[in-house]
Amino acid sequence: MDAGRVVDNGSVTEPRPVRTWLTDMDGVLVREEDPIPGAKEFIAALREAQIPFLVLTNNSIFTPRDLRVRLLRSSGIDVPEESIWTSALATAQFLDDQRPGGSAYVVGETGLTAAVHDIGYVMTDQDPDYVVLGETRTYSFEAITRAIRLINNGARFIATNPDASGPSAQGMLPATGSVAALISTATGRQPYFIGKPNPLMMRSALNRLEAHSETTVMIGDRMDTDIISGLEAGLRTILVATGATERHQVADFPYRPTMVVDSIADVVPMVGQMQLPDDVPDN
């Protein structure tokens, strides 16, 4: 079967409307800090049509305000602050739902510490309810050691996302998943990951928009994070071939996206149509 001809698992004769859009950031809208052709037009079309949307990222380093400015200055993509949903925000929401008014020892940067602070958590290294690990460019051996000791003493282990590595201008960098593996090896305790591919990330985004999975589409560039988490959350999914997963690799996975397109530019004409175009399977 041609990877570009993937059928919607729902009925093509009675297409479900599309009222909400979710999209990944890296590999879909930007590559490093360079805009991918069609990204600015896609966001502009959503805003002009006043269609609810969120830009999702597993990156927990930056606050939504930081990310908005970075996107605008480096890529010219104008995404409102309230339309950015990070793994840090999803993690904070999870903590607030599970144990309101709790405490945490946080290993991470402003995006995570601000999110945890905003839910009213006390950040402490004295008998916290949770150790929360996020991404940072300055991992401290002392902080990691403290996290290990706190987990061994009974703190629950949470991590913003399982990404083992991330890109930079100088090359690959170790990310949250790699440091989580180090802590797990030392403690024998596995973290609960909040970000993609956990469908909880999608569910929290839907709740933020007061949207329904049946009428929402997720756009991503990775089959093993964006597409699987969208699928498990009950969303239709679009894979763009501008990031981690190439077209020929789609057939290697035991699940399929609703649709595969070359880039986000191919999605722009779908905005405002209120339904995905019919696609016919090649059997």
Short mmCIF file of C-alpha atoms in Angstrom, two decimals, residues 44-279:
data_model
loop_
_atom_site.label_atom_id
_atom_site.label_comp_id
_atom_site.label_asym_id
_atom_site.label_seq_id
_atom_site.Cartn_x
_atom_site.Cartn_y
_atom_site.Cartn_z
CA ALA A 44 -2.70 32.22 10.09
CA ALA A 45 -5.56 30.24 8.51
CA LEU A 46 -6.59 28.79 11.87
CA ARG A 47 -6.55 32.19 13.53
CA GLU A 48 -8.42 33.88 10.69
CA ALA A 49 -11.13 31.21 10.79
CA GLN A 50 -11.19 31.38 14.62
CA ILE A 51 -10.76 27.61 14.84
CA PRO A 52 -9.54 26.39 18.25
CA PHE A 53 -6.04 24.90 18.13
CA LEU A 54 -3.01 24.10 20.25
CA VAL A 55 0.65 23.72 19.33
CA LEU A 56 2.05 20.85 21.39
CA THR A 57 5.66 20.28 22.38
CA ASN A 58 7.45 17.81 24.64
CA ASN A 59 10.04 20.50 25.33
CA SER A 60 9.68 21.57 28.97
CA ILE A 61 12.48 24.14 29.00
CA PHE A 62 10.50 27.17 27.92
CA THR A 63 7.26 28.78 29.08
CA PRO A 64 4.53 29.36 26.47
CA ARG A 65 5.45 33.05 26.54
CA ASP A 66 9.08 32.21 25.79
CA LEU A 67 8.10 29.87 22.97
CA ARG A 68 5.76 32.42 21.41
CA VAL A 69 8.54 35.02 21.24
CA ARG A 70 11.09 32.49 19.96
CA LEU A 71 8.74 31.30 17.20
CA LEU A 72 7.87 34.84 16.16
CA ARG A 73 11.42 36.19 16.15
CA SER A 74 13.20 33.23 14.59
CA SER A 75 10.51 31.83 12.30
CA GLY A 76 7.90 34.55 11.86
CA ILE A 77 5.18 32.18 13.07
CA ASP A 78 2.68 34.02 15.25
CA VAL A 79 1.20 31.59 17.78
CA PRO A 80 -0.67 33.11 20.74
CA GLU A 81 0.72 32.24 24.15
CA GLU A 82 -2.55 30.57 25.14
CA SER A 83 -2.32 28.30 22.07
CA ILE A 84 0.91 26.60 23.19
CA TRP A 85 0.71 23.45 25.33
CA THR A 86 3.96 22.02 26.72
CA SER A 87 4.79 18.82 28.55
CA ALA A 88 5.59 21.02 31.55
CA LEU A 89 2.04 22.39 31.62
CA ALA A 90 0.58 18.89 31.17
CA THR A 91 2.80 17.61 34.00
CA ALA A 92 1.71 20.41 36.32
CA GLN A 93 -1.94 19.72 35.52
CA PHE A 94 -1.41 16.03 36.28
CA LEU A 95 0.17 16.84 39.64
CA ASP A 96 -2.66 19.22 40.51
CA ASP A 97 -5.26 16.60 39.60
CA GLN A 98 -3.52 13.82 41.51
CA ARG A 99 -2.35 15.61 44.64
CA PRO A 100 -3.48 19.26 44.88
CA GLY A 101 -1.33 21.55 46.99
CA GLY A 102 1.53 19.06 47.13
CA SER A 103 5.29 19.43 47.02
CA ALA A 104 7.98 18.53 44.51
CA TYR A 105 11.70 18.50 43.97
CA VAL A 106 12.04 19.78 40.41
CA VAL A 107 14.99 19.17 38.12
CA GLY A 108 14.40 21.39 35.13
CA GLU A 109 14.29 24.91 33.80
CA THR A 110 11.88 27.85 33.87
CA GLY A 111 9.16 26.24 31.76
CA LEU A 112 8.77 23.45 34.31
CA THR A 113 9.44 25.33 37.54
CA ALA A 114 7.00 28.09 36.55
CA ALA A 115 4.28 25.55 35.67
CA VAL A 116 4.70 23.71 38.98
CA HIS A 117 4.78 26.99 40.91
CA ASP A 118 1.61 28.24 39.20
CA ILE A 119 -0.46 25.29 40.49
CA GLY A 120 0.47 26.22 44.05
CA TYR A 121 3.05 23.50 44.64
CA VAL A 122 5.85 23.95 47.16
CA MET A 123 9.23 23.21 45.60
CA THR A 124 11.48 21.62 48.17
CA ASP A 125 14.23 19.06 48.67
CA GLN A 126 12.85 18.07 52.07
CA ASP A 127 10.60 15.00 51.85
CA PRO A 128 8.68 16.05 48.69
CA ASP A 129 5.65 14.20 47.36
CA TYR A 130 7.27 13.99 43.91
CA VAL A 131 10.57 14.22 42.13
CA VAL A 132 9.77 15.88 38.80
CA LEU A 133 12.34 15.61 36.03
CA GLY A 134 12.28 17.83 32.98
CA GLU A 135 14.60 18.83 30.21
CA THR A 136 17.52 21.15 30.88
CA ARG A 137 20.76 22.09 29.15
CA THR A 138 22.61 22.21 32.49
CA TYR A 139 21.98 18.90 34.26
CA SER A 140 23.72 18.99 37.64
CA PHE A 141 25.29 15.87 39.11
CA GLU A 142 24.38 17.22 42.54
CA ALA A 143 20.72 17.68 41.55
CA ILE A 144 20.53 14.21 40.01
CA THR A 145 22.10 12.68 43.10
CA ARG A 146 19.58 14.49 45.28
CA ALA A 147 16.74 13.22 43.09
CA ILE A 148 18.01 9.65 43.42
CA ARG A 149 18.16 9.90 47.22
CA LEU A 150 14.68 11.42 47.46
CA ILE A 151 13.19 8.68 45.26
CA ASN A 152 14.91 6.04 47.35
CA ASN A 153 13.33 7.68 50.39
CA GLY A 154 9.82 7.36 48.91
CA ALA A 155 9.21 10.32 46.60
CA ARG A 156 7.15 9.47 43.52
CA PHE A 157 9.06 9.78 40.23
CA ILE A 158 7.52 11.85 37.42
CA ALA A 159 9.17 12.93 34.14
CA THR A 160 7.85 15.38 31.60
CA ASN A 161 8.64 13.25 28.55
CA PRO A 162 10.56 10.14 27.46
CA ASP A 163 12.58 11.72 24.62
CA ALA A 164 16.08 10.26 24.87
CA SER A 165 17.73 12.98 22.78
CA GLY A 166 17.01 16.29 21.17
CA PRO A 167 18.47 18.42 18.40
CA SER A 168 20.68 21.48 18.71
CA ALA A 169 22.72 23.61 16.34
CA GLN A 170 25.82 21.70 17.47
CA GLY A 171 24.26 18.25 17.18
CA MET A 172 22.35 15.79 19.33
CA LEU A 173 21.86 16.46 23.05
CA PRO A 174 20.78 14.05 25.81
CA ALA A 175 17.22 14.78 26.84
CA THR A 176 14.84 13.89 29.67
CA GLY A 177 14.55 10.21 28.82
CA SER A 178 18.30 9.65 29.03
CA VAL A 179 18.59 11.26 32.45
CA ALA A 180 15.48 9.42 33.62
CA ALA A 181 17.19 6.16 32.62
CA LEU A 182 20.21 7.11 34.73
CA ILE A 183 18.00 7.78 37.76
CA SER A 184 16.00 4.60 37.16
CA THR A 185 19.19 2.52 37.00
CA ALA A 186 20.30 3.96 40.34
CA THR A 187 16.92 3.63 42.09
CA GLY A 188 15.22 0.69 40.42
CA ARG A 189 12.17 2.96 39.98
CA GLN A 190 10.66 3.87 36.62
CA PRO A 191 9.15 7.33 36.15
CA TYR A 192 5.66 8.04 34.93
CA PHE A 193 6.11 10.02 31.71
CA ILE A 194 3.45 12.66 31.03
CA GLY A 195 4.35 13.91 27.54
CA LYS A 196 3.94 12.18 24.19
CA PRO A 197 3.49 9.30 23.47
CA ASN A 198 1.33 9.22 26.61
CA PRO A 199 -2.20 9.98 25.34
CA LEU A 200 -2.65 11.90 28.60
CA MET A 201 -0.86 14.78 26.85
CA MET A 202 -3.56 14.78 24.16
CA ARG A 203 -6.37 14.45 26.67
CA SER A 204 -5.09 17.39 28.68
CA ALA A 205 -4.87 19.46 25.50
CA LEU A 206 -8.45 18.53 24.57
CA ASN A 207 -9.64 19.49 28.05
CA ARG A 208 -7.89 22.83 27.78
CA LEU A 209 -9.79 23.57 24.57
CA GLU A 210 -13.01 21.95 25.82
CA ALA A 211 -12.80 19.90 22.62
CA HIS A 212 -13.84 16.35 21.74
CA SER A 213 -11.56 13.67 20.36
CA GLU A 214 -14.09 12.73 17.68
CA THR A 215 -13.83 16.17 16.07
CA THR A 216 -10.10 16.82 16.55
CA VAL A 217 -7.12 16.10 14.30
CA MET A 218 -3.50 15.73 15.46
CA ILE A 219 -0.65 16.63 13.10
CA GLY A 220 2.81 15.22 13.77
CA ASP A 221 6.07 14.13 12.24
CA ARG A 222 6.78 11.05 14.39
CA MET A 223 4.86 7.81 14.24
CA ASP A 224 6.19 6.69 17.64
CA THR A 225 5.08 9.80 19.56
CA ASP A 226 2.66 12.13 17.78
CA ILE A 227 0.69 9.57 15.80
CA ILE A 228 0.46 6.83 18.42
CA SER A 229 -0.58 9.25 21.19
CA GLY A 230 -3.19 10.83 18.92
CA LEU A 231 -4.49 7.42 17.92
CA GLU A 232 -4.71 6.20 21.51
CA ALA A 233 -6.56 9.38 22.50
CA GLY A 234 -9.17 8.73 19.79
CA LEU A 235 -8.08 11.47 17.38
CA ARG A 236 -7.62 11.34 13.64
CA THR A 237 -4.00 11.90 12.72
CA ILE A 238 -1.97 13.43 9.89
CA LEU A 239 1.70 12.55 9.44
CA VAL A 240 3.86 15.14 7.69
CA ALA A 241 7.00 13.89 5.95
CA THR A 242 9.18 16.80 7.05
CA GLY A 243 10.49 15.36 10.29
CA ALA A 244 11.54 12.16 11.99
CA THR A 245 9.39 9.57 10.17
CA GLU A 246 9.78 9.26 6.40
CA ARG A 247 7.03 8.02 4.10
CA HIS A 248 8.62 4.63 3.46
CA GLN A 249 8.85 3.96 7.20
CA VAL A 250 5.10 4.22 7.83
CA ALA A 251 4.50 0.64 6.72
CA ASP A 252 6.94 -0.60 9.40
CA PHE A 253 4.52 0.33 12.17
CA PRO A 254 1.56 -1.82 13.28
CA TYR A 255 -0.72 1.23 13.28
CA ARG A 256 -1.44 3.86 10.64
CA PRO A 257 -2.17 7.57 10.53
CA THR A 258 -5.39 8.75 8.99
CA MET A 259 -3.41 10.54 6.30
CA VAL A 260 0.18 11.13 5.16
CA VAL A 261 1.14 14.39 3.44
CA ASP A 262 4.38 15.92 2.25
CA SER A 263 4.28 18.92 4.60
CA ILE A 264 2.09 21.24 6.63
CA ALA A 265 1.54 23.23 3.42
CA ASP A 266 -0.71 20.38 2.25
CA VAL A 267 -2.90 20.81 5.32
CA VAL A 268 -3.58 24.53 4.83
CA PRO A 269 -6.38 23.98 2.26
CA MET A 270 -8.14 21.65 4.74
CA VAL A 271 -8.54 24.41 7.34
CA GLY A 272 -12.07 25.71 7.32
CA GLN A 273 -13.43 22.79 5.28
CA MET A 274 -14.57 21.24 8.58
CA GLN A 275 -13.72 17.75 7.39
CA LEU A 276 -10.75 15.82 6.07
CA PRO A 277 -10.89 15.01 2.37
CA ASP A 278 -11.95 11.46 1.63
CA ASP A 279 -9.10 9.05 1.11
#
